[in-house]
Amino acid sequence: MAVRHRLIARPPAAVWDVLSDPVRYADWVVGTRESAPAEGEWPEVGAALAYTVRLAGKDLHGRTMVRRCEPPRALELEADSGPLGTARIALDIRPWGEETLVIMDEHPLRGLGGALHNAVLDALQQVRHRGMLNRLARLVEDAEPAAPQGARGAGDGG
C-alpha cells in the first residue's frame, strides 16, 4: 500500500475544482496521456472516465470509476487498467489552516497488480505519487483564486 501526502497552498474547494474536472485528470495523473468522460457526471458515484497510458511504447486504455465522493473532502476511485488489474485510489482532502492537506492512498485490488504486489512496487508507487501530488499542487496553486463572494474588481465601477 502506498500512502503519500502533500500540503497545497489553496483551500479545499480549489483542490476539488481540479479533481472534479475529468479532462484535467490527465494533467495530474502521472503516465496518463489523455482522459475524457465515459459515463455519468464526474465525480458522482458510478461515473467513469476513459484514459490512455503510454507504457513501453504502447498505448493502453483504461477506465477509472468513482466509488466514493464527498465534496470537497474525499474522492475514492477504482482504476481499471485491463490486464494489469484494478487499484483503489483514495484522496483525503483536509483543510489545514488556509491550505489543504491531500493524502493519497493507493493499493491494488484485483488482477496482476494484486498478485505481484510487493514492497518494491510500493516504492515505485511512492515516486509516482510524489509526481502526481506535485502536479496536482501546481495545477491548483497556478489557477486564479476565486474572488470572495461579494468582492468587486477594480474594473466594475466599485
mmCIF file of C-alpha atoms in Angstrom:
data_model
loop_
_atom_site.group_PDB
_atom_site.id
_atom_site.type_symbol
_atom_site.label_atom_id
_atom_site.label_comp_id
_atom_site.label_asym_id
_atom_site.label_seq_id
_atom_site.Cartn_x
_atom_site.Cartn_y
_atom_site.Cartn_z
ATOM 1 C CA MET A 1 0.000 0.000 0.000
ATOM 2 C CA ALA A 2 1.405 3.386 -0.990
ATOM 3 C CA VAL A 3 0.385 6.423 1.048
ATOM 4 C CA ARG A 4 1.739 9.899 0.365
ATOM 5 C CA HIS A 5 0.685 13.424 1.356
ATOM 6 C CA ARG A 6 1.179 16.978 0.107
ATOM 7 C CA LEU A 7 0.302 20.377 1.512
ATOM 8 C CA ILE A 8 -1.275 22.598 -1.156
ATOM 9 C CA ALA A 9 -1.333 26.363 -0.699
ATOM 10 C CA ARG A 10 -5.022 26.785 -1.523
ATOM 11 C CA PRO A 11 -8.305 25.913 0.236
ATOM 12 C CA PRO A 12 -10.005 22.518 -0.271
ATOM 13 C CA ALA A 13 -12.537 23.976 -2.752
ATOM 14 C CA ALA A 14 -9.695 24.899 -5.119
ATOM 15 C CA VAL A 15 -8.288 21.365 -4.916
ATOM 16 C CA TRP A 16 -11.760 19.946 -5.527
ATOM 17 C CA ASP A 17 -12.168 22.127 -8.634
ATOM 18 C CA VAL A 18 -9.259 20.290 -10.265
ATOM 19 C CA LEU A 19 -10.219 16.819 -9.001
ATOM 20 C CA SER A 20 -13.795 17.220 -10.207
ATOM 21 C CA ASP A 21 -12.772 18.001 -13.803
ATOM 22 C CA PRO A 22 -12.483 14.697 -15.730
ATOM 23 C CA VAL A 23 -10.493 16.263 -18.573
ATOM 24 C CA ARG A 24 -7.840 17.549 -16.124
ATOM 25 C CA TYR A 25 -7.279 14.015 -14.770
ATOM 26 C CA ALA A 26 -4.557 13.529 -17.387
ATOM 27 C CA ASP A 27 -2.894 16.765 -16.248
ATOM 28 C CA TRP A 28 -2.115 15.458 -12.765
ATOM 29 C CA VAL A 29 -2.091 11.646 -13.034
ATOM 30 C CA VAL A 30 1.458 10.591 -13.945
ATOM 31 C CA GLY A 31 1.596 8.416 -17.050
ATOM 32 C CA THR A 32 -1.864 9.374 -18.317
ATOM 33 C CA ARG A 33 -1.774 10.905 -21.785
ATOM 34 C CA GLU A 34 -5.425 11.862 -22.097
ATOM 35 C CA SER A 35 -8.725 11.455 -20.293
ATOM 36 C CA ALA A 36 -12.373 12.003 -21.157
ATOM 37 C CA PRO A 37 -15.757 11.380 -19.533
ATOM 38 C CA ALA A 38 -17.029 7.853 -20.260
ATOM 39 C CA GLU A 39 -20.290 7.657 -18.329
ATOM 40 C CA GLY A 40 -22.244 9.596 -15.749
ATOM 41 C CA GLU A 41 -21.442 13.002 -14.294
ATOM 42 C CA TRP A 42 -17.889 13.077 -12.932
ATOM 43 C CA PRO A 43 -17.241 12.839 -9.995
ATOM 44 C CA GLU A 44 -20.607 11.388 -8.901
ATOM 45 C CA VAL A 45 -20.510 7.815 -7.574
ATOM 46 C CA GLY A 46 -20.664 5.426 -10.532
ATOM 47 C CA ALA A 47 -19.340 7.957 -13.042
ATOM 48 C CA ALA A 48 -16.335 6.875 -15.093
ATOM 49 C CA LEU A 49 -13.719 8.352 -17.328
ATOM 50 C CA ALA A 50 -11.618 6.727 -20.004
ATOM 51 C CA TYR A 51 -7.879 7.313 -20.116
ATOM 52 C CA THR A 52 -4.851 6.396 -22.194
ATOM 53 C CA VAL A 53 -1.470 5.472 -20.722
ATOM 54 C CA ARG A 54 1.728 5.069 -22.745
ATOM 55 C CA LEU A 55 3.774 2.103 -21.462
ATOM 56 C CA ALA A 56 6.767 0.557 -23.211
ATOM 57 C CA GLY A 57 5.852 2.236 -26.493
ATOM 58 C CA LYS A 58 2.240 1.013 -26.441
ATOM 59 C CA ASP A 59 -0.971 2.856 -25.712
ATOM 60 C CA LEU A 60 -3.033 1.151 -23.027
ATOM 61 C CA HIS A 61 -6.625 2.174 -22.435
ATOM 62 C CA GLY A 62 -8.326 2.066 -19.076
ATOM 63 C CA ARG A 63 -11.254 3.358 -17.107
ATOM 64 C CA THR A 64 -11.493 4.970 -13.724
ATOM 65 C CA MET A 65 -14.759 4.790 -11.795
ATOM 66 C CA VAL A 66 -15.824 6.871 -8.819
ATOM 67 C CA ARG A 67 -16.573 4.649 -5.816
ATOM 68 C CA ARG A 68 -16.956 7.366 -3.149
ATOM 69 C CA CYS A 69 -17.464 11.106 -3.485
ATOM 70 C CA GLU A 70 -17.852 13.545 -0.593
ATOM 71 C CA PRO A 71 -17.084 17.033 -1.973
ATOM 72 C CA PRO A 72 -14.756 18.662 -1.131
ATOM 73 C CA ARG A 73 -13.358 16.169 1.415
ATOM 74 C CA ALA A 74 -12.981 12.743 -0.170
ATOM 75 C CA LEU A 75 -12.733 11.081 -3.557
ATOM 76 C CA GLU A 76 -12.189 7.341 -3.971
ATOM 77 C CA LEU A 77 -11.577 5.860 -7.379
ATOM 78 C CA GLU A 78 -11.141 2.416 -8.863
ATOM 79 C CA ALA A 79 -8.755 2.441 -11.805
ATOM 80 C CA ASP A 80 -9.142 -0.485 -14.195
ATOM 81 C CA SER A 81 -6.017 -0.982 -16.267
ATOM 82 C CA GLY A 82 -7.217 -4.069 -18.113
ATOM 83 C CA PRO A 83 -4.625 -6.856 -17.938
ATOM 84 C CA LEU A 84 -2.709 -5.031 -15.181
ATOM 85 C CA GLY A 85 -5.738 -5.216 -12.890
ATOM 86 C CA THR A 86 -7.549 -2.679 -10.760
ATOM 87 C CA ALA A 87 -6.439 -0.351 -7.999
ATOM 88 C CA ARG A 88 -8.153 1.721 -5.328
ATOM 89 C CA ILE A 89 -7.031 5.345 -5.181
ATOM 90 C CA ALA A 90 -8.314 7.353 -2.227
ATOM 91 C CA LEU A 91 -7.816 11.098 -1.927
ATOM 92 C CA ASP A 92 -8.433 12.564 1.507
ATOM 93 C CA ILE A 93 -8.715 16.363 1.256
ATOM 94 C CA ARG A 94 -8.323 18.108 4.615
ATOM 95 C CA PRO A 95 -8.449 21.801 5.468
ATOM 96 C CA TRP A 96 -5.123 22.816 7.014
ATOM 97 C CA GLY A 97 -5.432 26.424 8.106
ATOM 98 C CA GLU A 98 -5.691 28.414 4.868
ATOM 99 C CA GLU A 99 -4.232 25.473 2.930
ATOM 100 C CA THR A 100 -5.161 21.880 2.136
ATOM 101 C CA LEU A 101 -3.519 18.620 3.141
ATOM 102 C CA VAL A 102 -4.086 15.971 0.462
ATOM 103 C CA ILE A 103 -3.421 12.348 1.428
ATOM 104 C CA MET A 104 -3.266 9.818 -1.394
ATOM 105 C CA ASP A 105 -3.613 6.122 -0.620
ATOM 106 C CA GLU A 106 -3.397 3.565 -3.427
ATOM 107 C CA HIS A 107 -3.339 -0.195 -3.426
ATOM 108 C CA PRO A 108 -4.106 -2.952 -5.932
ATOM 109 C CA LEU A 109 -7.450 -4.719 -5.743
ATOM 110 C CA ARG A 110 -7.632 -7.333 -8.495
ATOM 111 C CA GLY A 111 -5.613 -8.892 -11.275
ATOM 112 C CA LEU A 112 -1.899 -8.894 -11.996
ATOM 113 C CA GLY A 113 -1.205 -5.821 -9.867
ATOM 114 C CA GLY A 114 -2.650 -7.530 -6.806
ATOM 115 C CA ALA A 115 -0.882 -10.817 -7.485
ATOM 116 C CA LEU A 116 2.519 -9.145 -7.915
ATOM 117 C CA HIS A 117 2.098 -6.542 -5.180
ATOM 118 C CA ASN A 118 5.260 -6.158 -3.078
ATOM 119 C CA ALA A 119 7.461 -3.611 -1.302
ATOM 120 C CA VAL A 120 9.381 -2.751 -4.488
ATOM 121 C CA LEU A 121 6.163 -1.861 -6.321
ATOM 122 C CA ASP A 122 5.076 0.200 -3.313
ATOM 123 C CA ALA A 123 8.371 2.126 -3.507
ATOM 124 C CA LEU A 124 7.777 2.815 -7.207
ATOM 125 C CA GLN A 125 4.246 3.971 -6.384
ATOM 126 C CA GLN A 126 5.718 6.421 -3.853
ATOM 127 C CA VAL A 127 7.769 8.029 -6.629
ATOM 128 C CA ARG A 128 4.726 8.176 -8.898
ATOM 129 C CA HIS A 129 2.561 9.649 -6.132
ATOM 130 C CA ARG A 130 5.134 12.335 -5.399
ATOM 131 C CA GLY A 131 4.893 13.353 -9.048
ATOM 132 C CA MET A 132 1.097 13.227 -9.053
ATOM 133 C CA LEU A 133 0.732 15.316 -5.910
ATOM 134 C CA ASN A 134 3.307 17.819 -7.189
ATOM 135 C CA ARG A 135 1.360 18.136 -10.458
ATOM 136 C CA LEU A 136 -1.921 18.495 -8.590
ATOM 137 C CA ALA A 137 -0.428 21.202 -6.354
ATOM 138 C CA ARG A 138 0.926 23.084 -9.374
ATOM 139 C CA LEU A 139 -2.446 22.975 -11.154
ATOM 140 C CA VAL A 140 -4.305 24.158 -8.071
ATOM 141 C CA GLU A 141 -1.801 26.811 -6.997
ATOM 142 C CA ASP A 142 -1.353 28.216 -10.517
ATOM 143 C CA ALA A 143 -5.116 28.634 -11.013
ATOM 144 C CA GLU A 144 -6.527 32.088 -10.445
ATOM 145 C CA PRO A 145 -8.100 32.098 -6.973
ATOM 146 C CA ALA A 146 -11.831 32.734 -6.993
ATOM 147 C CA ALA A 147 -12.811 36.180 -5.770
ATOM 148 C CA PRO A 148 -14.562 36.137 -2.396
ATOM 149 C CA GLN A 149 -18.331 36.345 -2.697
ATOM 150 C CA GLY A 150 -19.428 39.952 -2.774
ATOM 151 C CA ALA A 151 -15.945 41.199 -3.784
ATOM 152 C CA ARG A 152 -15.837 43.735 -6.570
ATOM 153 C CA GLY A 153 -12.997 44.144 -9.013
ATOM 154 C CA ALA A 154 -11.381 47.475 -9.892
ATOM 155 C CA GLY A 155 -12.929 47.492 -13.367
ATOM 156 C CA ASP A 156 -16.549 47.018 -12.303
ATOM 157 C CA GLY A 157 -17.231 50.531 -11.067
ATOM 158 C CA GLY A 158 -16.552 49.724 -7.430
#
